Coordinates of C-alpha atoms and ligand atoms in Angstrom, one line a residue:
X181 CA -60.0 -7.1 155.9
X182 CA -61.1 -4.6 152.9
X183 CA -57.7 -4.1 151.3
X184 CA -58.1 -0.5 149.1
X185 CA -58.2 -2.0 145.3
X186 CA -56.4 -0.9 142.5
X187 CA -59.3 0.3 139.8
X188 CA -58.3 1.5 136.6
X189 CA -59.5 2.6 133.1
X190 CA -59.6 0.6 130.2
X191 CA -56.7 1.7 128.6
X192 CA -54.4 0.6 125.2
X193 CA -52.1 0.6 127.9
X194 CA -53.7 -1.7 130.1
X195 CA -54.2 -4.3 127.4
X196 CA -50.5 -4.1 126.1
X197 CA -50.1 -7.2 127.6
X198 CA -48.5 -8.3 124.4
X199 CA -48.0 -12.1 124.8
X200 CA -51.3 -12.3 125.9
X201 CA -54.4 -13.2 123.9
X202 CA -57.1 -10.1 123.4
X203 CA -60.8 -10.7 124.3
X204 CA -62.8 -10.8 121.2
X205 CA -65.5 -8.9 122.9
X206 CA -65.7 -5.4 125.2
X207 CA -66.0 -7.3 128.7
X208 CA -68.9 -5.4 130.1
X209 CA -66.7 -6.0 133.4
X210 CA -64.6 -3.4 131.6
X211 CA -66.9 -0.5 132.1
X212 CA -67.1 -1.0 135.5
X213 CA -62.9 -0.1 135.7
X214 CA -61.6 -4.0 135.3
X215 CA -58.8 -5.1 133.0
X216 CA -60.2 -8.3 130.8
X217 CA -58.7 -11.0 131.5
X218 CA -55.7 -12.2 130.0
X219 CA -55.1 -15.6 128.8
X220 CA -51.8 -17.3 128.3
X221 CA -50.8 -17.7 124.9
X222 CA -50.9 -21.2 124.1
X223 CA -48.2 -23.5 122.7
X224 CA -48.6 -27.2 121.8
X225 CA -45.2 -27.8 120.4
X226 CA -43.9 -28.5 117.3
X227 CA -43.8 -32.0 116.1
X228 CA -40.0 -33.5 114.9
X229 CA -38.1 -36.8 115.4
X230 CA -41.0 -38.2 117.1
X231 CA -41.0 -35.8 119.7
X232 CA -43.1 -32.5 120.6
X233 CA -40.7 -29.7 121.1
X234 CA -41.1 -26.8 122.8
X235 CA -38.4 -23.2 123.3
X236 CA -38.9 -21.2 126.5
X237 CA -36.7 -18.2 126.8
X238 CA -36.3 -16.5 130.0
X239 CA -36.1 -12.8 129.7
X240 CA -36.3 -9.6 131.7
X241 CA -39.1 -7.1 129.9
X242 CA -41.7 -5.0 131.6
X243 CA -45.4 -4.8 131.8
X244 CA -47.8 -2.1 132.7
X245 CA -49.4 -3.5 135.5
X246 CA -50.7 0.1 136.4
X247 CA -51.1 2.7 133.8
X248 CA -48.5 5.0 133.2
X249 CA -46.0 2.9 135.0
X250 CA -43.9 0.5 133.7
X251 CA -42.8 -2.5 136.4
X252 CA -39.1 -4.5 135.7
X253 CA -40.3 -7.8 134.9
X254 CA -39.1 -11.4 134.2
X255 CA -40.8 -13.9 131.6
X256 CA -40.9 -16.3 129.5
X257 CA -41.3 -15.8 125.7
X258 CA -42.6 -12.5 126.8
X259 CA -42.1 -9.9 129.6
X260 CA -44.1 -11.7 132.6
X261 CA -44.9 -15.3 133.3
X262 CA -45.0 -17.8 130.3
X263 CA -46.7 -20.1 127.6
X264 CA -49.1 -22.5 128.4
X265 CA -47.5 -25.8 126.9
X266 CA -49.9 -28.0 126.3
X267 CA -48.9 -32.0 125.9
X268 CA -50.9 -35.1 125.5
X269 CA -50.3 -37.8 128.0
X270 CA -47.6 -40.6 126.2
X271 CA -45.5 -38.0 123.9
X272 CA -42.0 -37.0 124.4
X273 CA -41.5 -33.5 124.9
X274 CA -37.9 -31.7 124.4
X275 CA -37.8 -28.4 126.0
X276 CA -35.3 -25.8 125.2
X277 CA -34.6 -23.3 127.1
X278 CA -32.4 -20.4 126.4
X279 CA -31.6 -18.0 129.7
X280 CA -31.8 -14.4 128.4
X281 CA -31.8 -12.8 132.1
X282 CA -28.3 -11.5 133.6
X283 CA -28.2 -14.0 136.7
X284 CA -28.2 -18.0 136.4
X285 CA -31.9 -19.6 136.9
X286 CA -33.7 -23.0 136.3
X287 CA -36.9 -24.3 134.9
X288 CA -39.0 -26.8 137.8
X289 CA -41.5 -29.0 135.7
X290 CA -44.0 -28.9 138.9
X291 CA -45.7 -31.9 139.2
X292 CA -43.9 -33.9 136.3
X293 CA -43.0 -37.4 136.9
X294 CA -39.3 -37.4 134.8
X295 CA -35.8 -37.8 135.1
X296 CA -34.2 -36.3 138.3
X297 CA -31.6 -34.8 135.4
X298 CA -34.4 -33.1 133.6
X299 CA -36.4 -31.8 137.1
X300 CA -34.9 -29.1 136.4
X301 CA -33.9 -28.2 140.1
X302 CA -30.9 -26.3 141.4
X303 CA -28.9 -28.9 139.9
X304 CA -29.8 -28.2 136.5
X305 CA -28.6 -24.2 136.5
X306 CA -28.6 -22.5 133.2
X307 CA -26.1 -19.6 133.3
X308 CA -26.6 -16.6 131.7
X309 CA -26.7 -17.0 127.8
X310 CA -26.9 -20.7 128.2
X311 CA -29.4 -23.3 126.9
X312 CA -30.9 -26.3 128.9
X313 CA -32.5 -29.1 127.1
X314 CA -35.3 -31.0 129.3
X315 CA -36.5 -34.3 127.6
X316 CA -38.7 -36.3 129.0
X317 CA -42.1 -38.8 128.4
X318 CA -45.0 -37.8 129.5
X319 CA -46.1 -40.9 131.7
X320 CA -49.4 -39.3 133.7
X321 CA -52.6 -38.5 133.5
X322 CA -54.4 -35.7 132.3
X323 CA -53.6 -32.7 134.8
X324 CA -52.7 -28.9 135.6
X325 CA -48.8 -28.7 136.2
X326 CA -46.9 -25.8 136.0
X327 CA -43.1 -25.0 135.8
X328 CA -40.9 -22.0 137.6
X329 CA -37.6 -21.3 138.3
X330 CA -35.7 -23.0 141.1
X331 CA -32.2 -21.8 141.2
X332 CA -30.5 -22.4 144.4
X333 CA -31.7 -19.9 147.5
X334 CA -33.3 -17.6 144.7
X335 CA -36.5 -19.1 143.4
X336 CA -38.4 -16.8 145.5
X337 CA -37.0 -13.4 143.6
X338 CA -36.9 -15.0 140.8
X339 CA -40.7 -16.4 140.8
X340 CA -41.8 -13.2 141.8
X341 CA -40.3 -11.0 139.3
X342 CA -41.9 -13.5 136.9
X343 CA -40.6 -17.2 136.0
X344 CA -43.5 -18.7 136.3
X345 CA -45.9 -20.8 133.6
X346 CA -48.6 -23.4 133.3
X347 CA -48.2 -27.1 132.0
X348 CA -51.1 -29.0 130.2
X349 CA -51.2 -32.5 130.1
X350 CA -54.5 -34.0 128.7
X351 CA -55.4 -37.5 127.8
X352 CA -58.1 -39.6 126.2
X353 CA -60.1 -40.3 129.4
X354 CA -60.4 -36.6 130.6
X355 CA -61.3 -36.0 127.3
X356 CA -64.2 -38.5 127.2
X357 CA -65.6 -36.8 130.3
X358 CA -67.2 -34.0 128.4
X359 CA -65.6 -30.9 130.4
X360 CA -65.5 -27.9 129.2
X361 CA -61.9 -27.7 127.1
X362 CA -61.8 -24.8 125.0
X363 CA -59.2 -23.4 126.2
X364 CA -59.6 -19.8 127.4
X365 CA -63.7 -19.9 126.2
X366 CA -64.8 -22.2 129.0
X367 CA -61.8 -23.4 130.7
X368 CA -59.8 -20.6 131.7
X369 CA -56.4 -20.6 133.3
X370 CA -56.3 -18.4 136.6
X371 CA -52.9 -18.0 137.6
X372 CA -53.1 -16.2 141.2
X373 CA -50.3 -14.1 142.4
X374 CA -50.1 -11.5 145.1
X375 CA -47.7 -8.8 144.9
X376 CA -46.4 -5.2 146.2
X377 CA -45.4 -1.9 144.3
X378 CA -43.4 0.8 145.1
X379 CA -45.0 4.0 144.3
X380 CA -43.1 3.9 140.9
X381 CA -44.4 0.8 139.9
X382 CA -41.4 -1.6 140.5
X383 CA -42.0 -5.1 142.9
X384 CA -41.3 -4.5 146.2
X385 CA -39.8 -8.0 147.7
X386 CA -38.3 -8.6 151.0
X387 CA -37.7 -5.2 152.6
X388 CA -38.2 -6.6 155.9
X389 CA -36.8 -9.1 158.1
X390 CA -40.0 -10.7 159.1
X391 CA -41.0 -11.0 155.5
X392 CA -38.2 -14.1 155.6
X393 CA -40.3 -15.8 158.0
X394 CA -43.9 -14.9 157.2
X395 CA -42.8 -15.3 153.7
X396 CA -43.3 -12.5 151.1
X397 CA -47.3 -11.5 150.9
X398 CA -48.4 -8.5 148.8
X399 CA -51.4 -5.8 149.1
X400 CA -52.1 -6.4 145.5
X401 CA -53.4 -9.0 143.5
X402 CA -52.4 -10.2 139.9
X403 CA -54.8 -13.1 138.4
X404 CA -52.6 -14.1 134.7
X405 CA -50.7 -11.2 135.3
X406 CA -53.5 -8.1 135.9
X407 CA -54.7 -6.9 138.3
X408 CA -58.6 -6.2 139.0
X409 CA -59.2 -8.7 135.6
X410 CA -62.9 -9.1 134.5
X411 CA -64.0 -11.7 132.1
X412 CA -67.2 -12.0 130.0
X413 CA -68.1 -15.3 130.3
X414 CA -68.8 -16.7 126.6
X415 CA -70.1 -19.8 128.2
X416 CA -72.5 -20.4 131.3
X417 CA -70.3 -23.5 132.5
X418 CA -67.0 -22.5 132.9
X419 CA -63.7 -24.8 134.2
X420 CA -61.4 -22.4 135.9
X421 CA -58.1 -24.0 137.2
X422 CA -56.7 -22.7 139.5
X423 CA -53.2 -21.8 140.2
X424 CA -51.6 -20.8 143.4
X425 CA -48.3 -19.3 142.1
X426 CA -47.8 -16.7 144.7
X427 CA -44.7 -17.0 146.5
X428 CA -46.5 -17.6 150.2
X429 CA -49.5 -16.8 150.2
X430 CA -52.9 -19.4 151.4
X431 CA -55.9 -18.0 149.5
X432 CA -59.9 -18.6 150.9
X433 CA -61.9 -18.8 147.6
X434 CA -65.3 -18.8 147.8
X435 CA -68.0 -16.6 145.1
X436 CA -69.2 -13.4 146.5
X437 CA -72.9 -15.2 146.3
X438 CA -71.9 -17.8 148.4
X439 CA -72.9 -20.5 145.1
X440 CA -71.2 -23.8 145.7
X441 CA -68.8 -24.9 142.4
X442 CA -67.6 -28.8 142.1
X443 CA -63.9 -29.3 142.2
X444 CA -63.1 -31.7 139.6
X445 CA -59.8 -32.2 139.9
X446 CA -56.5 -31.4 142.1
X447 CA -52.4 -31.1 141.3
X448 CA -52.4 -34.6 139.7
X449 CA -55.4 -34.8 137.9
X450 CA -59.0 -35.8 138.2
X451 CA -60.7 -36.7 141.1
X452 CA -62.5 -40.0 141.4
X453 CA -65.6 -38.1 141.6
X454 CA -66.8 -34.1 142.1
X455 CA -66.7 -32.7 145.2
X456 CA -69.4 -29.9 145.9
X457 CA -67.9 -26.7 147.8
X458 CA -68.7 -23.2 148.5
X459 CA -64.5 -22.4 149.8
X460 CA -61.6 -23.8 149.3
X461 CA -58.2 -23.1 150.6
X462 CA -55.6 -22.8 148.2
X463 CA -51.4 -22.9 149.5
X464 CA -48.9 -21.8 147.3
X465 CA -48.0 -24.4 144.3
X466 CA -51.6 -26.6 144.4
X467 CA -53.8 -26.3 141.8
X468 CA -57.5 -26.9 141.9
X469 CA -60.2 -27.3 138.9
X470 CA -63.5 -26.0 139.4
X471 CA -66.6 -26.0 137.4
X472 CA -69.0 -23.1 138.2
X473 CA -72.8 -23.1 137.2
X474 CA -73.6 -19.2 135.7
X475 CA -77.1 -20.8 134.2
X476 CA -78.2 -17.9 136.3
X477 CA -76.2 -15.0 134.1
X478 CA -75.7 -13.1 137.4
X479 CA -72.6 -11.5 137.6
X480 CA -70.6 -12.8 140.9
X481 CA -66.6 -12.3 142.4
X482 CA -64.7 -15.1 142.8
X483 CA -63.0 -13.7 146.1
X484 CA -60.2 -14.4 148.4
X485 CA -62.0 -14.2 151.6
X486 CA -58.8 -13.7 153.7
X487 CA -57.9 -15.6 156.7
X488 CA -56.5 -18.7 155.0
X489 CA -53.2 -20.4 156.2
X490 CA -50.7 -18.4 157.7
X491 CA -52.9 -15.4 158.3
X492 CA -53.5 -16.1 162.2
X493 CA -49.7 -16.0 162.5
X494 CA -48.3 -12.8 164.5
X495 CA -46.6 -10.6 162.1
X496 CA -48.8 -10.8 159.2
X497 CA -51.8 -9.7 160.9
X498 CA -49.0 -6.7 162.7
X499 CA -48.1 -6.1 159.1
X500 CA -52.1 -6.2 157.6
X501 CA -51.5 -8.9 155.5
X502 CA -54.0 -11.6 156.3
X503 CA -55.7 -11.4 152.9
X504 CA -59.2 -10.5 151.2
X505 CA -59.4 -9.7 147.4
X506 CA -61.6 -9.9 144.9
X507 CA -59.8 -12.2 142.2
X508 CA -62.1 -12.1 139.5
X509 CA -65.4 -10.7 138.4
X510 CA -67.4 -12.7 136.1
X511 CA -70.5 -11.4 133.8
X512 CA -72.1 -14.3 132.5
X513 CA -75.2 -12.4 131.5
X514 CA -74.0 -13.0 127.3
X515 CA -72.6 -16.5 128.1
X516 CA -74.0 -19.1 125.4
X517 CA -75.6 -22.3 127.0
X518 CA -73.2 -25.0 127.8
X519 CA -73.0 -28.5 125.6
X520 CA -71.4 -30.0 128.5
X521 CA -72.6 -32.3 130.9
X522 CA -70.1 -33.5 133.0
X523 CA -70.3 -36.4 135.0
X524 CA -70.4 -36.8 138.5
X525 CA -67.9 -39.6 138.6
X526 CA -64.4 -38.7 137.1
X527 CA -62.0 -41.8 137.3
X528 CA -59.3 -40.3 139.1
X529 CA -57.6 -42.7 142.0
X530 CA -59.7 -45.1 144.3
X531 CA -59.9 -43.5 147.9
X532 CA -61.5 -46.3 149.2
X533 CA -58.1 -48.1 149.6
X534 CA -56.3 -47.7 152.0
X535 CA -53.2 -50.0 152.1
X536 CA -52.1 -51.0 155.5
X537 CA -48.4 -50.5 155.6
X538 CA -45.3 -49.3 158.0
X539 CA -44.3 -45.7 157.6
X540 CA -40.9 -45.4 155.8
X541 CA -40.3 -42.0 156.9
X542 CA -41.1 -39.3 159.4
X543 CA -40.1 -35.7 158.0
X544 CA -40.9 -32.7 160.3
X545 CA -40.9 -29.3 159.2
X546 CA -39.4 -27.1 161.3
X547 CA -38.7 -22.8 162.1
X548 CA -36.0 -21.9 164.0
X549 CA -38.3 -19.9 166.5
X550 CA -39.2 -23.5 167.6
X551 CA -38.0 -26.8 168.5
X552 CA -34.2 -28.0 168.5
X553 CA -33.8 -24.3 166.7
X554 CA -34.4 -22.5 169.9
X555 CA -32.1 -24.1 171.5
X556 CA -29.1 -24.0 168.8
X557 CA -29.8 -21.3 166.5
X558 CA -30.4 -18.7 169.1
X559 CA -34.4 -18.9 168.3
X560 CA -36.1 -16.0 166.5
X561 CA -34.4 -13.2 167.8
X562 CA -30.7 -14.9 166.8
X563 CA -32.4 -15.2 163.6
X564 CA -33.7 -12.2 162.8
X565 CA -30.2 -10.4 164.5
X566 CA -27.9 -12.4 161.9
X567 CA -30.7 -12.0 158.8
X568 CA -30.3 -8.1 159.8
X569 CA -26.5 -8.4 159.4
X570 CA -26.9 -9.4 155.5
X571 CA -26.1 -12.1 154.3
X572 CA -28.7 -13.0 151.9
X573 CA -28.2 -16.2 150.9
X574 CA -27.6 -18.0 154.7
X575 CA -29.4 -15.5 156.7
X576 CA -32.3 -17.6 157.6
X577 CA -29.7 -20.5 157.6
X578 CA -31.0 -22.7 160.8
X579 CA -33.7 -20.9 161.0
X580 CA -35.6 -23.5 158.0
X581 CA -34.9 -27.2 158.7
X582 CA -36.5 -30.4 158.2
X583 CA -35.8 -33.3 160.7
X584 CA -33.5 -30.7 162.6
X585 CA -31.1 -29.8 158.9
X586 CA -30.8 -27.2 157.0
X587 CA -30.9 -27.5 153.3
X588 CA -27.6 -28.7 151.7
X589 CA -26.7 -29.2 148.0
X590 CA -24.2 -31.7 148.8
X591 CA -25.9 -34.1 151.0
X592 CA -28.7 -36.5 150.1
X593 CA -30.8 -37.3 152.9
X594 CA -32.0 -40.6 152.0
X595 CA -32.9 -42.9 149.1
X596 CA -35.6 -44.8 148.2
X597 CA -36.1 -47.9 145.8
X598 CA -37.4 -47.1 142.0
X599 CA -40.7 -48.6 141.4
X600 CA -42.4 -48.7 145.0
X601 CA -44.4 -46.6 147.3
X602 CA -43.5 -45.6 150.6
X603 CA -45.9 -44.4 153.3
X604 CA -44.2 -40.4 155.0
X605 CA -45.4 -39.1 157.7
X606 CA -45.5 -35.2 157.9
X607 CA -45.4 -33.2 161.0
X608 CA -44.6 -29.6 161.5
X609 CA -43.3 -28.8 164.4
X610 CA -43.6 -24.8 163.9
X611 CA -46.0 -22.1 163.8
X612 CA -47.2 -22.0 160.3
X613 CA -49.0 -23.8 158.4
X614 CA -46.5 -25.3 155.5
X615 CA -47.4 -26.4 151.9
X616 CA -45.2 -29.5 151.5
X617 CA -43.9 -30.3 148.2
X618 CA -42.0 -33.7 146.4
X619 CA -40.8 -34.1 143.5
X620 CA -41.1 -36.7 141.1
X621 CA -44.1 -37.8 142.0
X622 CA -48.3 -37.7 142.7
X623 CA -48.7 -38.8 146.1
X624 CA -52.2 -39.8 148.1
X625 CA -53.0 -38.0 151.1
X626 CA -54.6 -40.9 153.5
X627 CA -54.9 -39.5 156.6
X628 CA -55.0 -35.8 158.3
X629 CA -54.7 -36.1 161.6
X630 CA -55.6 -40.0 161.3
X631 CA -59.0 -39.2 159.9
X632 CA -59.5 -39.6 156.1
X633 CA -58.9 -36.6 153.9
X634 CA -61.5 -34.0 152.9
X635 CA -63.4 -34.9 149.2
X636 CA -61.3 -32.8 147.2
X637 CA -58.0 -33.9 148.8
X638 CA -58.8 -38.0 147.6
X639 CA -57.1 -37.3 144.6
X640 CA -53.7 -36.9 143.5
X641 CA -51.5 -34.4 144.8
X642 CA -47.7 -33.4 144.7
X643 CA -48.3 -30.0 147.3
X644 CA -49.9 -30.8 150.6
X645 CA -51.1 -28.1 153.7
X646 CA -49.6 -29.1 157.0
X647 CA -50.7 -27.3 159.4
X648 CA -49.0 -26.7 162.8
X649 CA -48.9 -29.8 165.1
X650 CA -50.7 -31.6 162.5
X651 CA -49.6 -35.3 160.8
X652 CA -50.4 -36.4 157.7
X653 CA -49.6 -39.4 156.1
X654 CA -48.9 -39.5 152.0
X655 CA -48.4 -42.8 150.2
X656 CA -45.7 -41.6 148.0
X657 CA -44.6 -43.4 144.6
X658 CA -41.3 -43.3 143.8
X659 CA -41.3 -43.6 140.1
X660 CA -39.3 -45.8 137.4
X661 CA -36.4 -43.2 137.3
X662 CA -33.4 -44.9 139.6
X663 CA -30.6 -42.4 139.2
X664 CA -28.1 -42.7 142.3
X665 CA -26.4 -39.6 141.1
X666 CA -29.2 -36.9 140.4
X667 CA -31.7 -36.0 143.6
X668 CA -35.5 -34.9 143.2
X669 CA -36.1 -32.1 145.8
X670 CA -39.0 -32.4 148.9
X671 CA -39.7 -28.7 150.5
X672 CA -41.8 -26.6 151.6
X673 CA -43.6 -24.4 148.4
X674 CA -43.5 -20.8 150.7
X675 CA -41.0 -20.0 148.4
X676 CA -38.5 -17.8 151.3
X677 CA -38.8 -21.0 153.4
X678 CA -37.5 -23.2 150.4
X679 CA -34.9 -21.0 149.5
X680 CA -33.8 -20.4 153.7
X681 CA -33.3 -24.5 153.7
X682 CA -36.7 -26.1 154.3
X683 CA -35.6 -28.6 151.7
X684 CA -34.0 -31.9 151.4
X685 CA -33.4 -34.0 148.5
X686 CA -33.7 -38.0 147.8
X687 CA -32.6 -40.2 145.2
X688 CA -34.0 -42.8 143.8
X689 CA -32.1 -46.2 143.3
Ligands
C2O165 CU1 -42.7 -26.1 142.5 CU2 -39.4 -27.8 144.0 O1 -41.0 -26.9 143.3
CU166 CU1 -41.7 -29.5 142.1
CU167 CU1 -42.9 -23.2 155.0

């Protein structure tokens, strides 16, 4: 469906975006009404004691989003979303983070194999005022993480309003693959987010009770914090990564020419080779890196084209939220030729092999409108009665299980042995489609459905799609962190179900 857009003037206003870094040239895209694009600033540490550090405060700001009206915000080192720290593959990184906000919250290194005491999970709170120090060595490849908050029952609000950042790792062999890797000239950061504003610019989050369940989906789109961005490509081979950081939303991106692009790499890294696309269907918390061909200097929309995921699912299409925006528009018609000739063949993990070994686990998501919830919860009406009565923190509680519990902060749900790989199987026994999450680790995806994954899902990934009635099984490696006392977090990434109990947590021993 044609959502109405938000087109605005190039304004002072509209570029205030402070942290962010300016575009050296007048986007033409600006003429036509679009905000340039802004870029994350960049950090890359600082370099003591053998160790890169890094400060992250988390603070409540605003940003002009829409001109003339100022929307409460959340940030880091700024006044919505955060730095892009960039680390190389074998350094130590110590990251300090200092909570600025009124209310306690938590920094998630998404993606990062570490310490279950430096995760960063609801374990790891950070009061107000308080600092956190995360330490870790950086013992994977070359890939696009992110971090975001993930305080008990209120990383939804919380990534919404703005906790949210992107991680860099790089290493010697994505280097030697001559991609483009200058960053924000030809590899460009899009961090996708959809939102909702009240008339007075503030975010509009969970108003109604099927919002809990749908999770929260906004009219309007932000791509690095603005909305309707245009860039003027400097380059005619540009590496976009993508970044799903809405709270819920599935995105259908595809350009408004229809030209295929070649994913080159997923949440862990690099693919073993390119896979040639003209969509892909993004859930919340996986990233994807694209290279797109603009030889041709015609402009062309990178677009949502709707209908992804959850969108099928009754009350989003009752509430008109099934998706379609344009995400970016791109004018390539000044872009420089390209130096870059990147290979077909990109090293990332062998999909050929295929271990043959016993499953370890069987987790099944779960919604309380189905299943063993229908019968003991009181199904969706029970649900929705009891989320009506307040109670914000348990309201959905039954309602968001895996393997029939709830989420729990005191109980561990299993263990698994440092060092190894297990084989989970995934199942959702609901009726959406789930992006499930684990921490601590890159897993393989090795068979949907018991037929070998699509090209761009042979690589590494720590956020997989499950869609209803659907099994998966992910060769999961545990990691060289045994830690009986700390757990890692598994969930689902639609941020409401995560914080209404889709969760569990393991440790490794
Ligand atoms: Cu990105 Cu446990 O989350
Ligand atoms: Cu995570
Ligand atoms: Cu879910």
């Amino acid at each position: 469906m044609d959502l109405p857009r938000r087109r605005f003037l190039y304004s002072a206003l509209a570029l205030g975006l402070g942290a962010s870094v300016r575009p050296r040239v007048l986007p033409a895209a600006v003429r036509k009404g679009l905000t340039p694009l802004p870029i994350p600033p960049l950090l890359e540490g600082e370099w003591r004691d053998g160790k890169r550090h890094f400060r992250l405060n988390a603070q409540a700001g605003e940003r002009e989003f829409m001109p003339g009206k100022a929307t409460p915000t959340w940030g880091f080192n700024g006044d919505y979303l955060g730095p892009t720290l960039r680390m190389q593959r074998g350094d130590t990184v110590s990251i300090e983070v200092l909570n600025r906000l009124p209310e306690t919250t938590t920094v998630h290194w998404h993606g990062m194999i570490l310490p279950a005491r430096m995760d960063g999970g609801p374990h790891q709170p950070i009061a107000p005022g308080a600092r956190w120090r995360s330490e870790y060595r950086v013992i994977q490849p070359a890939a696009t993480l992110f971090y975001h908050a993930h305080t008990h029952g209120l990383t939804g609000p919380q990534v919404y309003r703005g906790l949210a950042g992107l991680l860099y790792i790089d290493d010697a062999e994505s280097a030697a693959l001559d991609l483009p890797s200058d960053y924000g000239v030809d590899d460009i950061p899009l961090v996708i987010q959809d939102r909702d504003f009240t008339d007075d610019g503030r975010f509009r989050y969970l108003e109604f009770m099927p919002e809990r369940m749908t999770g929260k989906h906004g009219r309007s789109l932000l791509v690095n914090g603005a909305l309707s961005p245009g860039l003027q490509a400097r380059s005619d081979l540009l590496r976009l990564r993508l970044v799903n950081a809405s709270n819920a939303r599935f995105y259908r991106l595809a350009f408004s020419d229809g030209r295929r692009f070649r994913v080159i790499a997923s949440d862990g890294g690099l693919l073993p080779e390119a896979a040639a696309v003209s969509e892909l269907v993004m859930a919340p918390a996986e990233r994807y890196e694209i290279l797109v061909d603009l030889s041709d200097r015609k402009p062309v929309v990178l677009r949502d084209l709707g209908g992804a995921g959850n969108a099928g699912f009754g009350p989003m299409g009752m509430m008109g939220l099934d998706g379609g925006f344009d995400v970016l528009h791109i004018d390539p018609s000044a872009a420089g030729r390209s130096p870059r000739r990147p290979k077909q063949r990109l090293g990332g993990p062998d999909p050929a092999r295929v271990e043959a070994s016993a499953d370890a686990r069987a987790l099944v998501l779960e919604m309380g409108m189905m299943g063993r919830g229908m019968m003991r919860g009181g199904g969706m009406m029970g649900g929705m009665r009891r989320g009506m009565m307040g109670d914000p923190g348990g309201m959905m509680g039954g309602m968001m299980r895996i393997n029939g519990r709830t989420f729990d902060m005191q109980r561990v749900d299993f263990t698994v042995p440092a060092n190894s790989e297990e084989v989970w199987l995934l199942g959702n026994d609901s009726p959406m489609a789930h992006p499930f999450h684990v921490h601590n680790t890159q897993f393989r995806l090795l068979t949907r459905n018991g037929r070998p994954p699509a090209a761009w899902e042979r690589g590494y990934k720590d956020t997989v799609i499950v869609h209803p009635g659907e099994k998966l099984r992910i060769r999961v490696p545990t990691g060289p962190y045994a830690d009986a006392r700390h757990p890692y977090m598994f969930h689902c990434h639609i941020l409401e179900h995560e914080d209404g109990g889709m969760m569990g947590q393991f440790t490794v021993v």
